[in-house]
Coordinates of C-alpha atoms and ligand atoms in Angstrom, one line a residue:
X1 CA -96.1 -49.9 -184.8
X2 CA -99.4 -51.1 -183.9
X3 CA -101.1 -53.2 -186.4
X4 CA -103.7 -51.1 -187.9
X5 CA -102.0 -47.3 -187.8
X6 CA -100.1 -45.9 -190.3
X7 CA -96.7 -43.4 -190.8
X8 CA -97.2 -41.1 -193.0
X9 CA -94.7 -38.3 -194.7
X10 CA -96.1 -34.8 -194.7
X11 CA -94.5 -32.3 -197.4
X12 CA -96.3 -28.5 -197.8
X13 CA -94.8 -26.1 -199.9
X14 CA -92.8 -23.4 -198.3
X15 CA -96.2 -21.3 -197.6
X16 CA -97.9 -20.7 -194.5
X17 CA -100.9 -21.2 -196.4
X18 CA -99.9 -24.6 -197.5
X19 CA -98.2 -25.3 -194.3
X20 CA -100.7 -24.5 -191.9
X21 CA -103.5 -26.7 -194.3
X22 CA -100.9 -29.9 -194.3
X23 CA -100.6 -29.1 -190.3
X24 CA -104.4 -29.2 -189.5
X25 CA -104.4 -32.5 -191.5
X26 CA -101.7 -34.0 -189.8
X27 CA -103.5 -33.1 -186.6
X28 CA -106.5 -34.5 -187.9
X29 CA -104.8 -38.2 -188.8
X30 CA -102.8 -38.2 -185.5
X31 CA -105.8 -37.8 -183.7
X32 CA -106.8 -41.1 -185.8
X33 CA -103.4 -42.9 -183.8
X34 CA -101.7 -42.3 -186.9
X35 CA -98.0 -41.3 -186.9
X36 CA -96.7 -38.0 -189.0
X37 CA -93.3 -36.9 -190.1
X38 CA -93.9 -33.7 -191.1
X39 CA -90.6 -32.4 -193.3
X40 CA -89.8 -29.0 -193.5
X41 CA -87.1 -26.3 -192.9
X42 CA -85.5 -25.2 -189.4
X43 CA -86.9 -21.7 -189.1
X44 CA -90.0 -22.8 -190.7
X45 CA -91.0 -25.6 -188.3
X46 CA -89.8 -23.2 -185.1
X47 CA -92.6 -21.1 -186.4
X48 CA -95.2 -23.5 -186.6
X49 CA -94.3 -24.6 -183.2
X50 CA -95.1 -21.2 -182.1
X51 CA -97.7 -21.1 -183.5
X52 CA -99.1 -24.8 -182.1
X53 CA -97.1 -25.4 -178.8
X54 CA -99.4 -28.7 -177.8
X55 CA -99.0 -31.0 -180.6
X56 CA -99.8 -34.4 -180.8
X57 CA -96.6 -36.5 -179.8
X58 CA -97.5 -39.0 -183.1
X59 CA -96.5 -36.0 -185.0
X60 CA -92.6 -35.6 -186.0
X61 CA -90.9 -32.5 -187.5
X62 CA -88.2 -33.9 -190.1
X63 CA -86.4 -30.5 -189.8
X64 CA -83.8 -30.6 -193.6
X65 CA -81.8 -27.1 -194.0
X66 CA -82.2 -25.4 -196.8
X67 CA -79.2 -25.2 -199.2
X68 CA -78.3 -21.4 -200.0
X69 CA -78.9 -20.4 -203.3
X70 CA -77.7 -17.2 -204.9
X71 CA -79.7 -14.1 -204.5
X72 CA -81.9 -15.8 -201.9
X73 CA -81.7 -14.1 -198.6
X74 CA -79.9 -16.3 -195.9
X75 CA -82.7 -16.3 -193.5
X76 CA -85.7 -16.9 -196.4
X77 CA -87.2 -20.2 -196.0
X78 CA -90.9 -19.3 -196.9
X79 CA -92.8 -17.3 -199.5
X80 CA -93.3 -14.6 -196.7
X81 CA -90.1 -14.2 -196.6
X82 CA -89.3 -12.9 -199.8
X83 CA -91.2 -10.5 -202.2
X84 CA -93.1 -12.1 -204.9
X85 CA -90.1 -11.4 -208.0
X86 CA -87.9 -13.9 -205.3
X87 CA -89.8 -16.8 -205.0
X88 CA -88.4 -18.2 -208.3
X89 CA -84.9 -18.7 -206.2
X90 CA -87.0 -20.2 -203.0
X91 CA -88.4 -22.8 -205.5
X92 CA -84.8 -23.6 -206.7
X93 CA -83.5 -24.1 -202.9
X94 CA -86.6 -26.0 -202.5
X95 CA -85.8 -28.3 -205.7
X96 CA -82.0 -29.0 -203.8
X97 CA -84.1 -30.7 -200.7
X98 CA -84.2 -33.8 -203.3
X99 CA -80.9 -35.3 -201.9
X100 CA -81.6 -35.0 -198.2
X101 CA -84.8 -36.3 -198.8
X102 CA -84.0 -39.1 -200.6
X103 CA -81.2 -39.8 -197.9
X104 CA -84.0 -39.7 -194.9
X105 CA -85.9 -42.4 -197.9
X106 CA -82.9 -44.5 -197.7
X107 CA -82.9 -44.7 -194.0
X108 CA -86.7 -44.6 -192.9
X109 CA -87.3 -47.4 -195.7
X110 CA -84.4 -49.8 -194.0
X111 CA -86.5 -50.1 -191.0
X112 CA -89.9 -51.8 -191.3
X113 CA -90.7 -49.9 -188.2
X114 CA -90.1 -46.5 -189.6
X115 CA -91.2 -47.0 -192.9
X116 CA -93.3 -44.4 -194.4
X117 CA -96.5 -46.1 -195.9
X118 CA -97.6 -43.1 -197.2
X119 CA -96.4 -39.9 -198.9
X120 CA -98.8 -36.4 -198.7
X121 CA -97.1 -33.9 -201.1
X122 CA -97.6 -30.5 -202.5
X123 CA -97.8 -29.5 -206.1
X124 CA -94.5 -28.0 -205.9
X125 CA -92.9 -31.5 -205.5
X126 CA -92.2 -32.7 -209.1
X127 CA -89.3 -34.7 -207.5
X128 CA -90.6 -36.6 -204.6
X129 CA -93.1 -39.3 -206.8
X130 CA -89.4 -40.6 -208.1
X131 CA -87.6 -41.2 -204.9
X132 CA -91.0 -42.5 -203.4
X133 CA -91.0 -45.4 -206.1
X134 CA -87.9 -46.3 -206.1
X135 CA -88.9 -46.9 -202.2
X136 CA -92.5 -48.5 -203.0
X137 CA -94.4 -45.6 -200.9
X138 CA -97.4 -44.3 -202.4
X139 CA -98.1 -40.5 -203.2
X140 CA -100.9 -38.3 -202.8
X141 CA -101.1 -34.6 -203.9
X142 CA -102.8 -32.1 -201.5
X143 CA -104.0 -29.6 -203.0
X144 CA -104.8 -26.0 -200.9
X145 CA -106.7 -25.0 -204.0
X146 CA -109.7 -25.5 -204.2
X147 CA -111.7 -27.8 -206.9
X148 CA -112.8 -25.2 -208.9
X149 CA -109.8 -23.5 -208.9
X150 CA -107.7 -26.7 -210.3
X151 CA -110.6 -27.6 -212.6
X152 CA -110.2 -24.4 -214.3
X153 CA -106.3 -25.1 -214.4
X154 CA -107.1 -28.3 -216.7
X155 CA -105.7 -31.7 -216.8
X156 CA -102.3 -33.2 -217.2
X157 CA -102.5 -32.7 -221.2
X158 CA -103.4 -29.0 -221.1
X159 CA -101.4 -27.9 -218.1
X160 CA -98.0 -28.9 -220.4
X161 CA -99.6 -27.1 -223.6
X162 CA -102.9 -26.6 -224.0
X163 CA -105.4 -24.8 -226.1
X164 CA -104.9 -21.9 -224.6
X165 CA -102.5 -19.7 -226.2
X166 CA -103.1 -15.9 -225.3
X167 CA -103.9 -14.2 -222.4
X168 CA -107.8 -13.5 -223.2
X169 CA -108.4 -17.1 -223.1
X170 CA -107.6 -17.4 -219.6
X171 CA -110.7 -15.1 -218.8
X172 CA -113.3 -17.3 -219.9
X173 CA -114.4 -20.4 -218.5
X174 CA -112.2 -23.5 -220.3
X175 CA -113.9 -25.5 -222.8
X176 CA -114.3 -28.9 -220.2
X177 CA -116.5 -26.8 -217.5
X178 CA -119.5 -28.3 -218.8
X179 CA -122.0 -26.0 -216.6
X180 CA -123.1 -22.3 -216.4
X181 CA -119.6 -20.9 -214.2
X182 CA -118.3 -17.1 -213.9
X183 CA -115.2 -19.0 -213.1
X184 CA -112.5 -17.3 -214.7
X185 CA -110.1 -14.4 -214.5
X186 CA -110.3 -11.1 -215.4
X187 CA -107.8 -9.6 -218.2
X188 CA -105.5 -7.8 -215.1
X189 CA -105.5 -10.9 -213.3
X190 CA -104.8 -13.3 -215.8
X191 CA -101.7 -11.2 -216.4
X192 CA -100.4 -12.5 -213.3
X193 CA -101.7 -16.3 -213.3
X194 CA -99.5 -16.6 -216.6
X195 CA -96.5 -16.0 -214.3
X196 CA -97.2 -20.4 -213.6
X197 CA -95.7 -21.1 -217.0
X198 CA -92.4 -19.2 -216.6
X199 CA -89.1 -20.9 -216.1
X200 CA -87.4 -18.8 -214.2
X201 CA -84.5 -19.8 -211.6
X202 CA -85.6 -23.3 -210.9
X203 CA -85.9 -24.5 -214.7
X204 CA -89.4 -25.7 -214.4
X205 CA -92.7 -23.9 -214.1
X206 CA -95.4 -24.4 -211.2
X207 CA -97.6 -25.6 -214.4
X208 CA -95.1 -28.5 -214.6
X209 CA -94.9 -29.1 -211.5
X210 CA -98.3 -29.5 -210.8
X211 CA -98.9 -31.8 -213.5
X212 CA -96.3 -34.1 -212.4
X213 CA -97.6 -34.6 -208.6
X214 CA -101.1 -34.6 -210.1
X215 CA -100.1 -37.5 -212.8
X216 CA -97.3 -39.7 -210.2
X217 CA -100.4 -39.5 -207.4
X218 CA -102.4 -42.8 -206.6
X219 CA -105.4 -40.3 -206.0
X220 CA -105.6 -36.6 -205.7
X221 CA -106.9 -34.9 -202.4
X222 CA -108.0 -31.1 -202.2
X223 CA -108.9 -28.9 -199.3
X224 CA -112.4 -29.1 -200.4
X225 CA -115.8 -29.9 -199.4
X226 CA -118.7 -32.4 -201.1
X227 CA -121.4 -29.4 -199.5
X228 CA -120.2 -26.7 -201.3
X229 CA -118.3 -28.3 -204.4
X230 CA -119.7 -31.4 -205.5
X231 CA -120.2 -31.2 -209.0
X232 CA -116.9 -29.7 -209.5
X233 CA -115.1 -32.5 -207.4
X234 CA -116.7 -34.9 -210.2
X235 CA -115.5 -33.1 -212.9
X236 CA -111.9 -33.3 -211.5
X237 CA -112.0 -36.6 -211.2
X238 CA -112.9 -37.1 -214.8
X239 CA -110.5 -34.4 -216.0
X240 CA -107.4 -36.0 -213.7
X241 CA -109.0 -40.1 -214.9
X242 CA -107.9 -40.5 -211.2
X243 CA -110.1 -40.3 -207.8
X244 CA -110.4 -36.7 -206.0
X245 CA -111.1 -36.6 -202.7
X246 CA -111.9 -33.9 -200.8
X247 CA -110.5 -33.9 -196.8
X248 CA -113.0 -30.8 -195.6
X249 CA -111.8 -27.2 -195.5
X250 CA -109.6 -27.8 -192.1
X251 CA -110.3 -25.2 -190.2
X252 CA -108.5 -23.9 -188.0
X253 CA -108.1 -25.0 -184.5
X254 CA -108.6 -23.3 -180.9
X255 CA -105.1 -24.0 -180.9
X256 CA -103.7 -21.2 -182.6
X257 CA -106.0 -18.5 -181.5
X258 CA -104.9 -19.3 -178.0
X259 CA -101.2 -18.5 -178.4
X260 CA -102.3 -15.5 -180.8
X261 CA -103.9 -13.9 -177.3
X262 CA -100.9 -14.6 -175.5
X263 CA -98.5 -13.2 -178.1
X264 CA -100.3 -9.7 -177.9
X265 CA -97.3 -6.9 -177.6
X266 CA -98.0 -5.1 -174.9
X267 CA -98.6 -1.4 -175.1
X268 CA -100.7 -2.1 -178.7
X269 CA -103.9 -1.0 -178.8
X270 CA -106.4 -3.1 -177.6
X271 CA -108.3 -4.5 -180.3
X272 CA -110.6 -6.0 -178.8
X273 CA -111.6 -3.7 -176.3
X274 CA -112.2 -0.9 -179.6
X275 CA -114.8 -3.7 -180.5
X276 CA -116.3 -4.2 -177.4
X277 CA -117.2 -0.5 -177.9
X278 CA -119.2 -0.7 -181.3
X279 CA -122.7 -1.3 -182.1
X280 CA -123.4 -5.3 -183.3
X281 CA -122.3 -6.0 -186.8
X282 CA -121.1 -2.4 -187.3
X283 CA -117.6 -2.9 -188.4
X284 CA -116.1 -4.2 -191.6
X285 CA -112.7 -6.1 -190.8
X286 CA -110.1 -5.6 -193.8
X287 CA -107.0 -7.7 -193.9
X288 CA -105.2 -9.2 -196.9
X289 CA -103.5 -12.1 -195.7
X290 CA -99.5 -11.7 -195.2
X291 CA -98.8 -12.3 -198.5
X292 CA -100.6 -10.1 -200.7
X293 CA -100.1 -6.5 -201.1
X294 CA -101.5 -3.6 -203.2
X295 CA -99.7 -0.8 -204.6
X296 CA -99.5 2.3 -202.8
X297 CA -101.9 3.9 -205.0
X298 CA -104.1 1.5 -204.3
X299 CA -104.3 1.4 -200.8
X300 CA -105.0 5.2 -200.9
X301 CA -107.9 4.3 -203.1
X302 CA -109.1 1.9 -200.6
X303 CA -108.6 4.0 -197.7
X304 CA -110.0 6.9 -199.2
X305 CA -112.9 4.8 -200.0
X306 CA -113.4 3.8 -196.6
X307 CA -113.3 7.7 -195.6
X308 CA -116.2 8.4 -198.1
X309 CA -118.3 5.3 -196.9
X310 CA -118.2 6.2 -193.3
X311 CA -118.7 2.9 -192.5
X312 CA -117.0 1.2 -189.3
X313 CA -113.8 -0.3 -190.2
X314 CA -110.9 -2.0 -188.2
X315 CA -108.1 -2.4 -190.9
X316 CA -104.9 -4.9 -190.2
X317 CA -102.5 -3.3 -192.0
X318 CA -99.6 -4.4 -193.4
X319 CA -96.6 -2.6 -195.3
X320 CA -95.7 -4.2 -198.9
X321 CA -93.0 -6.1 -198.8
X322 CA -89.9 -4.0 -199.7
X323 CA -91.1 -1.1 -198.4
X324 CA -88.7 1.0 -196.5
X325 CA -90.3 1.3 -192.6
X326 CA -90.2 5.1 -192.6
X327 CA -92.3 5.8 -196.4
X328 CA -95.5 7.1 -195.7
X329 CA -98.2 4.4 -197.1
X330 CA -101.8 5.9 -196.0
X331 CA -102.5 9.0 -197.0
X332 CA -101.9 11.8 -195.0
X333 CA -104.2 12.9 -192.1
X334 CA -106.6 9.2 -192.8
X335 CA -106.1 8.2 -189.3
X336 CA -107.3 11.7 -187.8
X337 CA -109.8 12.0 -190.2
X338 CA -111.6 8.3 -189.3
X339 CA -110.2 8.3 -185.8
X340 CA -114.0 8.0 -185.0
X341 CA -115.4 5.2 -187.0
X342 CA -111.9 2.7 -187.2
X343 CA -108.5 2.0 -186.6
X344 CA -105.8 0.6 -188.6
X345 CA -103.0 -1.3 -186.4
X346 CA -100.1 -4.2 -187.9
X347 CA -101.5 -7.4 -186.3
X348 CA -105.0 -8.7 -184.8
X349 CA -106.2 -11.9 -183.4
X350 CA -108.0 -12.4 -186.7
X351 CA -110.2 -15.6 -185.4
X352 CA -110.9 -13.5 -182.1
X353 CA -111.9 -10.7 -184.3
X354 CA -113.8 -12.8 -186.9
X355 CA -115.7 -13.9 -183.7
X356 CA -116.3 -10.7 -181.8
X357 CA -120.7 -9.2 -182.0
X358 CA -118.9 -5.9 -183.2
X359 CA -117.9 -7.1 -186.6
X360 CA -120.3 -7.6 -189.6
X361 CA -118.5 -8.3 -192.8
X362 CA -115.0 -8.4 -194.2
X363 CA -112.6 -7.4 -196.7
X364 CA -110.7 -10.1 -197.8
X365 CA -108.0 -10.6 -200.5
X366 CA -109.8 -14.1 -200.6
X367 CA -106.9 -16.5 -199.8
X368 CA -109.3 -19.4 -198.8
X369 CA -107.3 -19.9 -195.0
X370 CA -109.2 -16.4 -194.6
X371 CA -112.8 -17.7 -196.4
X372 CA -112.7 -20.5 -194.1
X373 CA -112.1 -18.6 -191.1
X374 CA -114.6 -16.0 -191.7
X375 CA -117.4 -18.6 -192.5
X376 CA -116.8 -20.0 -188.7
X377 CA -118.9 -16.7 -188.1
X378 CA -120.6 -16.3 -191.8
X379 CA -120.4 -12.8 -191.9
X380 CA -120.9 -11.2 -195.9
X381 CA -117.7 -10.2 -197.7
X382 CA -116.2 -7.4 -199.3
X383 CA -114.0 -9.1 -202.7
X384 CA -110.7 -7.6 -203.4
X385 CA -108.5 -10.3 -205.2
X386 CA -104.8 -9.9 -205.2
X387 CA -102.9 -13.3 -206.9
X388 CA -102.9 -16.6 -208.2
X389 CA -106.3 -18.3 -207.1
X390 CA -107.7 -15.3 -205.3
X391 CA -109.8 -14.1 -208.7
X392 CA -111.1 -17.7 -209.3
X393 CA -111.8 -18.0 -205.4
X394 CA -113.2 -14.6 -206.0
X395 CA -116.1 -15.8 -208.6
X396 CA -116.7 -18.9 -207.0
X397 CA -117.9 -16.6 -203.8
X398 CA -120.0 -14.0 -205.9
X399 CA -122.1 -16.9 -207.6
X400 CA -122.8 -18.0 -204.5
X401 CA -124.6 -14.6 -203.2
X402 CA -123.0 -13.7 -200.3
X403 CA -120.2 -11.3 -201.1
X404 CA -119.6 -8.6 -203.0
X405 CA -116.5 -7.7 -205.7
X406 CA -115.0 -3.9 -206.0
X407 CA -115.2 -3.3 -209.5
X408 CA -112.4 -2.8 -211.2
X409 CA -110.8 -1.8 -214.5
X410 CA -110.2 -5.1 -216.6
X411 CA -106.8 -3.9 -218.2
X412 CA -105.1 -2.5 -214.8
X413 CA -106.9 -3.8 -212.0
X414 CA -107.9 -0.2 -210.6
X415 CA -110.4 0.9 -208.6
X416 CA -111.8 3.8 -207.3
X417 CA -112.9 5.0 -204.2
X418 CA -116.7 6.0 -205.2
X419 CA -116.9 2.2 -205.6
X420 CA -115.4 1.3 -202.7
X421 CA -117.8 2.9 -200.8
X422 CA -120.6 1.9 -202.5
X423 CA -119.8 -1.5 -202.3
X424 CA -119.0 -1.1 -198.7
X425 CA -122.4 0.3 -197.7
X426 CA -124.4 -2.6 -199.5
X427 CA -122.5 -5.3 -197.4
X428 CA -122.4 -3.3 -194.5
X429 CA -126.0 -1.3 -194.2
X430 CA -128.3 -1.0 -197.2
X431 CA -131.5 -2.7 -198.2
X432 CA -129.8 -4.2 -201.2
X433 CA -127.5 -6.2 -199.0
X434 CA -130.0 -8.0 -196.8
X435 CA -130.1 -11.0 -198.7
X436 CA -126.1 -11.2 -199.2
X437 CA -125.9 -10.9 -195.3
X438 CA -128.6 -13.7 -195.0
X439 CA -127.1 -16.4 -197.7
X440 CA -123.4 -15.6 -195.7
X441 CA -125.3 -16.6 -191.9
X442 CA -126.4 -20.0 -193.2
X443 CA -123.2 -20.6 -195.0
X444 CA -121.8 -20.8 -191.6
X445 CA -123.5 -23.9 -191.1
X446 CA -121.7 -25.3 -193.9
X447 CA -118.5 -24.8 -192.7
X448 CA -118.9 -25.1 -189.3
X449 CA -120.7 -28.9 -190.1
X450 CA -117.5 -30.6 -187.9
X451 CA -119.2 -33.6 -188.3
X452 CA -119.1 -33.3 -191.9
X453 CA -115.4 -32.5 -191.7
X454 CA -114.8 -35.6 -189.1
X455 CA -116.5 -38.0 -192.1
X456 CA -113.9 -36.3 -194.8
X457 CA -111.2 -37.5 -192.8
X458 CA -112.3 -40.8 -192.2
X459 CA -113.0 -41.8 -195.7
X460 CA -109.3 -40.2 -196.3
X461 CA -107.9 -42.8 -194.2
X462 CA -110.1 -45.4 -195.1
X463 CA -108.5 -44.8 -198.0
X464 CA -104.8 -44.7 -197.5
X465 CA -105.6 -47.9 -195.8
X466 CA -106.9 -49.5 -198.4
X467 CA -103.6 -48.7 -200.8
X468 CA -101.7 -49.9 -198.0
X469 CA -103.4 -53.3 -198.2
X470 CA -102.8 -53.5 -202.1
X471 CA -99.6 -52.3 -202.1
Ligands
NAG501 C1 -108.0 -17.5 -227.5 O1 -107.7 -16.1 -227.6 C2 -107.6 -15.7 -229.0 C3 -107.1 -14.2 -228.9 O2 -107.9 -13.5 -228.1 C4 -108.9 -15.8 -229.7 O3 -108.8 -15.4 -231.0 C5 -109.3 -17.3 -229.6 O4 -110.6 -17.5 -230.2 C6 -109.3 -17.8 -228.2 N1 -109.5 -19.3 -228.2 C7 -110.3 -19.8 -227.4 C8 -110.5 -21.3 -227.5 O5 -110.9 -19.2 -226.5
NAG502 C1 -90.8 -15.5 -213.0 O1 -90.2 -14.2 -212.9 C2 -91.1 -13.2 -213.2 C3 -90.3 -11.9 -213.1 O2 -89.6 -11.8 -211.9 C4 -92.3 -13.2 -212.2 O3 -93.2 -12.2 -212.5 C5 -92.9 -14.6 -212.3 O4 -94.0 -14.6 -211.4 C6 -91.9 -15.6 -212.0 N1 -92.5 -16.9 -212.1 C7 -92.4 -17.8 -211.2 C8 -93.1 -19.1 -211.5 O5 -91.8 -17.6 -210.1
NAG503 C1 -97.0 -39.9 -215.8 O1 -96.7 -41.1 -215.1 C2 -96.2 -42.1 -215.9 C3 -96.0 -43.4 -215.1 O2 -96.4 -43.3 -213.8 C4 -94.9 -41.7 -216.6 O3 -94.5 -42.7 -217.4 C5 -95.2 -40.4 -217.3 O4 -93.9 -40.0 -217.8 C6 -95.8 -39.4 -216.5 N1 -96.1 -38.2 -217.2 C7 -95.9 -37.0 -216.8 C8 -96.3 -35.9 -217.7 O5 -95.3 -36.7 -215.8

């Protein structure tokens, strides 16, 4: 290996939204002449080759089977594979990877050409900081959250048992945030966020976990940005006593888009060509990632919303999991009834879409993959948070002024379809909107400052150089 490059180990979470993150950065690094060894599962890594057929030949798929676990599907090997109430028994098939990995350790460290210098882990990884140090290789969390979003989470000390003891407490901002900040969840989602410090299957929570990588990790690295998230970088870094860097938001690269235009079914209605057909910035896009779902009454709230609003819409639509194919999910007669103003279809070239003159705002569950897409284009958006750091993702947004949240019922999480609408139409067309629509255009600029991104990188490496040196 030459003299100044470096190999480093790869490890996302089985998550395309922490797989696809961990992917761009591994792109990023072995554009830098830096080799990768990206470890995942079979099925897992076949799909991200689909997804990105002309990889860089410094990055390596480690491809390690996952070991079958009871009441885990065969074929599972990522969160979208299994509803939500079954990711307890992914995270215990994930935990058994700890012996294979520690075997590819074993063999990659006898070698001083293969040997990794660095390790690039996900929070999930409670067990990878021990076999790394009996190796001597260095570890480095990555988180997909954002800063705010692990800020709110706390440090090592309150993450195993904090000050926080009920439910309400999680929907104010925590006692270290030292400036104004909205923030914090509401009651309904809360509810769900306290689903981190369950047990479950795998006999440790994700609160746990976390701490662990955060605590073994010679600095902590975030999918974040010093434009947007400064002064909550430095607060992380005080609350962790360790460094935080943040490595840009990665966004995505022409890459994928181009094998999402080839992989269009043929027969499905064209898209694109319904856009070319719309007035400028007329449609609102709706899409909730693949992960996160609504209940069925919800979705008829939302889509009789959209009916009242008369507002342009082009919905990707998505059956909740577990959700027999032939149940009837949008209310009867909605796709007659709007046939004029939007369609609803399965899939769409979302970056394509993102980019197309037609489209003005979007509904987003606000996974931040989707925020950083959409701010390639910096259209306004429509906030409908579904799980675990969508609501904080959510109020980070809304202070900044250029989206707007559906109100909803505190206790339940409900909405209703008067409020849909309304909130729809100031995006989308009123007066009141204008200056939403303007702060989301010259957000764009912040995320689509590549240069910006290209110096994140840099001063990433610099860094794992540095550790190298010392080590
Ligand atoms: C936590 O919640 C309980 C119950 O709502 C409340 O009495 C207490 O003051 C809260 N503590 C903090 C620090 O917010
Ligand atoms: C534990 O199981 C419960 C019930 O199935 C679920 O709501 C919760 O999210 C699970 N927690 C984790 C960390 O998987
Ligand atoms: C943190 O790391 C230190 C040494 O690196 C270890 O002794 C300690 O047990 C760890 N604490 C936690 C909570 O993982």
């Amino acid at each position: 290996m030459s003299g100044d490059s470096l190999h480093i180990l790869v490890f996302p979470w089985l998550a395309f939204g922490h797989m696809l993150p961990f992917l761009e950065l591994s792109k990023s690094l072995a554009k830098r002449g830096h080799r990768i060894t990206y470890i995942s599962t079979p099925r897992n890594i076949q799909r991200l080759r689909q997804f990105q057929p002309n990889l860089s030949p410094l990055i390596h798929f480690l491809s390690i089977p996952l070991p079958s676990v009871e009441h885990l599907p065969e074929t599972a090997e990522s969160t979208r594979d299994v509803p939500s109430e079954k990711v307890q028994y992914l995270k215990k098939a994930f935990d058994g990877l700890e012996a294979p990995v520690s075997a590819f350790f074993k063999s990659a460290c006898a070698d001083k050409s293969s040997r990794p210098d660095w390790v690039i882990m996900d929070f999930a990884h409670h067990w990878v900081p021990k076999i790394a140090e009996e190796y001597h290789v260095p570890c480095t969390f990555f988180s997909v959250l954002i800063s705010p979003s692990l800020v709110f989470m706390g440090p090592c000390s309150e993450l195993l048992g904090g000050y926080r003891t009920s439910v309400e407490n999680f929907t104010v901002p925590p006692k270290w945030v030292p400036f104004p900040s909205n923030v914090a969840y509401r009651l309904h989602e809360a509810r769900g966020f306290l689903g981190v410090f369950d047990r479950n299957a795998s006999g440790i929570t994700d609160i746990e976990r976390l701490a662990s990588v955060v605590n073994a990790s010679k600095f902590v690295c975030s999918r974040s940005c010093h434009n947007l998230e400064s002064k909550w970088l430095s607060l992380l870094s005080k609350l962790y006593e360790k460094e935080v860097m943040p490595i840009g938001y990665l966004p995505p690269s022409i890459d994928k888009s181009q094998s999402e235009k080839s992989s269009k079914a043929a027969g499905e209605l064209d898209v694109m060509d319904w856009l070319d057909q719309q007035p400028v910035e007329s449609v609102l896009y709706i899409a909730f990632g693949s992960e996160a779902c609504l209940s069925i009454e919800l979705i008829h709230e939302l889509a009789l919303g959209i009916e009242v609003s008369k507002v342009r819409f082009l919905w990707a639509f998505r059956k909740p999991k577990g959700i027999s194919d032939d149940t009837r999910i949008l209310p009867e007669g909605f796709e007659e009834r709007t046939r004029d103003i939007g369609i609803v279809t399965a899939w769409v070239p979302q970056m394509k879409v993102l980019a197309h003159a037609s489209v003005g705002g979007f509904l987003t569950h606000c996974g931040w993959s989707s925020i950083v897409e959409n701010f390639q284009f910096g259209h306004p958006l429509v906030l409908l948070p579904i799980f675990i750091d969508q609501g904080l993702n959510a109020r980070m947004l809304e202070d900044k002024n250029i989206a707007v949240a559906i109100p909803r019922d505190e206790e339940t999480g409900d909405f209703s379809r008067e409020d849909v609408a309304k909130v729809f139409r100031i995006v989308m067309e009123e007066e009141k909107g204008k200056e939403i629509r303007h702060n989301a255009k010259l957000l764009k600029k912040v995320f689509m400052d590549l240069a910006s991104y290209e110096n994140h990188i840099d001063e990433f490496v610099e860094k794992l150089k540095k550790f190298k040196l010392d080590v």
